Structures are given as structure tokens and as C-alpha cells.
Amino acid sequence: MPGWTSLVVIVLLLGGMNLLALGIVAEYVGAAVRMAMGKPLYLITSDPSTGPLYRDVDEADPSVLE
């Protein structure tokens, strides 16, 4: 059967382009779904003012504030 190599190459290239296009559409739809859910990008679970790095301005070293 002559020409089967070129036929297989064409079919594989077209299949690859279809998969690439499907991946691009899936990324777009996934981003739209994530935005539509309304969830925040990150969630603060504690108050930073009570954390280990909190330092009250009144208690701070005066030389640092200058």
C-alpha cells in the first residue's frame, strides 16, 4: 500500500494539533470556573497582630524608630 507513511504522519500531526487546541480551551475553561467559584486566592486563618513576629510600637526600641 503506497503512501501509508505520509498518511500516518498527517493523521498524527492533526491529532496532535487537536490535542493542543483542546488543552488551550481546557485551561481557559478551568480559569473561568475558578474565577466563578468566588473563592479567595488565599485565606488568612489567624490575626497577624497576635503572631510570633508581632511587635508593638510602644514596646519597640526607640533607636529603630528613628
CSV table of C-alpha atoms in Angstrom, one decimal:
chain,number,residue,atom,x,y,z
A,1,MET,CA,0.0,0.0,0.0
A,2,PRO,CA,1.9,3.1,-1.2
A,3,GLY,CA,1.7,6.3,0.7
A,4,TRP,CA,0.9,4.9,4.1
A,5,THR,CA,3.8,6.7,5.8
A,6,SER,CA,2.6,10.1,4.7
A,7,LEU,CA,-1.0,9.2,5.7
A,8,VAL,CA,0.2,8.2,9.2
A,9,VAL,CA,2.3,11.3,9.6
A,10,ILE,CA,-0.6,13.6,8.6
A,11,VAL,CA,-3.0,11.8,11.0
A,12,LEU,CA,-0.6,12.1,13.9
A,13,LEU,CA,0.1,15.8,13.2
A,14,LEU,CA,-3.6,16.6,13.0
A,15,GLY,CA,-4.3,14.6,16.2
A,16,GLY,CA,-1.5,16.5,18.0
A,17,MET,CA,-2.9,19.8,16.9
A,18,ASN,CA,-6.4,18.8,18.1
A,19,LEU,CA,-5.0,17.8,21.5
A,20,LEU,CA,-3.1,21.1,21.8
A,21,ALA,CA,-6.2,23.1,20.9
A,22,LEU,CA,-8.2,21.1,23.4
A,23,GLY,CA,-5.6,21.8,26.1
A,24,ILE,CA,-5.7,25.5,25.5
A,25,VAL,CA,-9.5,25.5,25.7
A,26,ALA,CA,-9.4,23.4,28.9
A,27,GLU,CA,-7.0,25.9,30.5
A,28,TYR,CA,-9.4,28.8,29.6
A,29,VAL,CA,-12.4,27.0,30.9
A,30,GLY,CA,-10.6,26.0,34.1
A,31,ALA,CA,-9.6,29.6,34.8
A,32,ALA,CA,-13.2,30.8,34.2
A,33,VAL,CA,-14.5,28.1,36.6
A,34,ARG,CA,-12.0,29.0,39.3
A,35,MET,CA,-13.0,32.7,39.0
A,36,ALA,CA,-16.7,31.9,39.0
A,37,MET,CA,-16.5,29.9,42.3
A,38,GLY,CA,-15.7,33.2,44.1
A,39,LYS,CA,-13.1,31.6,46.4
A,40,PRO,CA,-10.3,33.9,47.6
A,41,LEU,CA,-6.8,33.2,46.3
A,42,TYR,CA,-5.5,32.8,49.8
A,43,LEU,CA,-7.1,32.5,53.3
A,44,ILE,CA,-5.8,34.2,56.4
A,45,THR,CA,-6.6,31.9,59.3
A,46,SER,CA,-5.1,33.9,62.2
A,47,ASP,CA,-4.7,37.5,63.2
A,48,PRO,CA,-1.1,38.7,62.3
A,49,SER,CA,-1.1,41.1,65.2
A,50,THR,CA,-1.0,38.1,67.7
A,51,GLY,CA,1.6,36.1,65.8
A,52,PRO,CA,5.2,35.5,66.8
A,53,LEU,CA,6.6,38.4,64.8
A,54,TYR,CA,4.2,41.0,66.2
A,55,ARG,CA,5.9,43.9,67.9
A,56,ASP,CA,4.0,46.7,69.5
A,57,VAL,CA,5.2,50.2,68.5
A,58,ASP,CA,5.2,51.3,72.2
A,59,GLU,CA,7.5,48.4,73.1
A,60,ALA,CA,9.9,48.9,70.2
A,61,ASP,CA,13.4,50.0,70.6
A,62,PRO,CA,13.4,53.8,70.1
A,63,SER,CA,16.6,53.7,68.1
A,64,VAL,CA,14.8,51.6,65.4
A,65,LEU,CA,12.0,54.2,65.0
A,66,GLU,CA,14.5,57.0,64.2
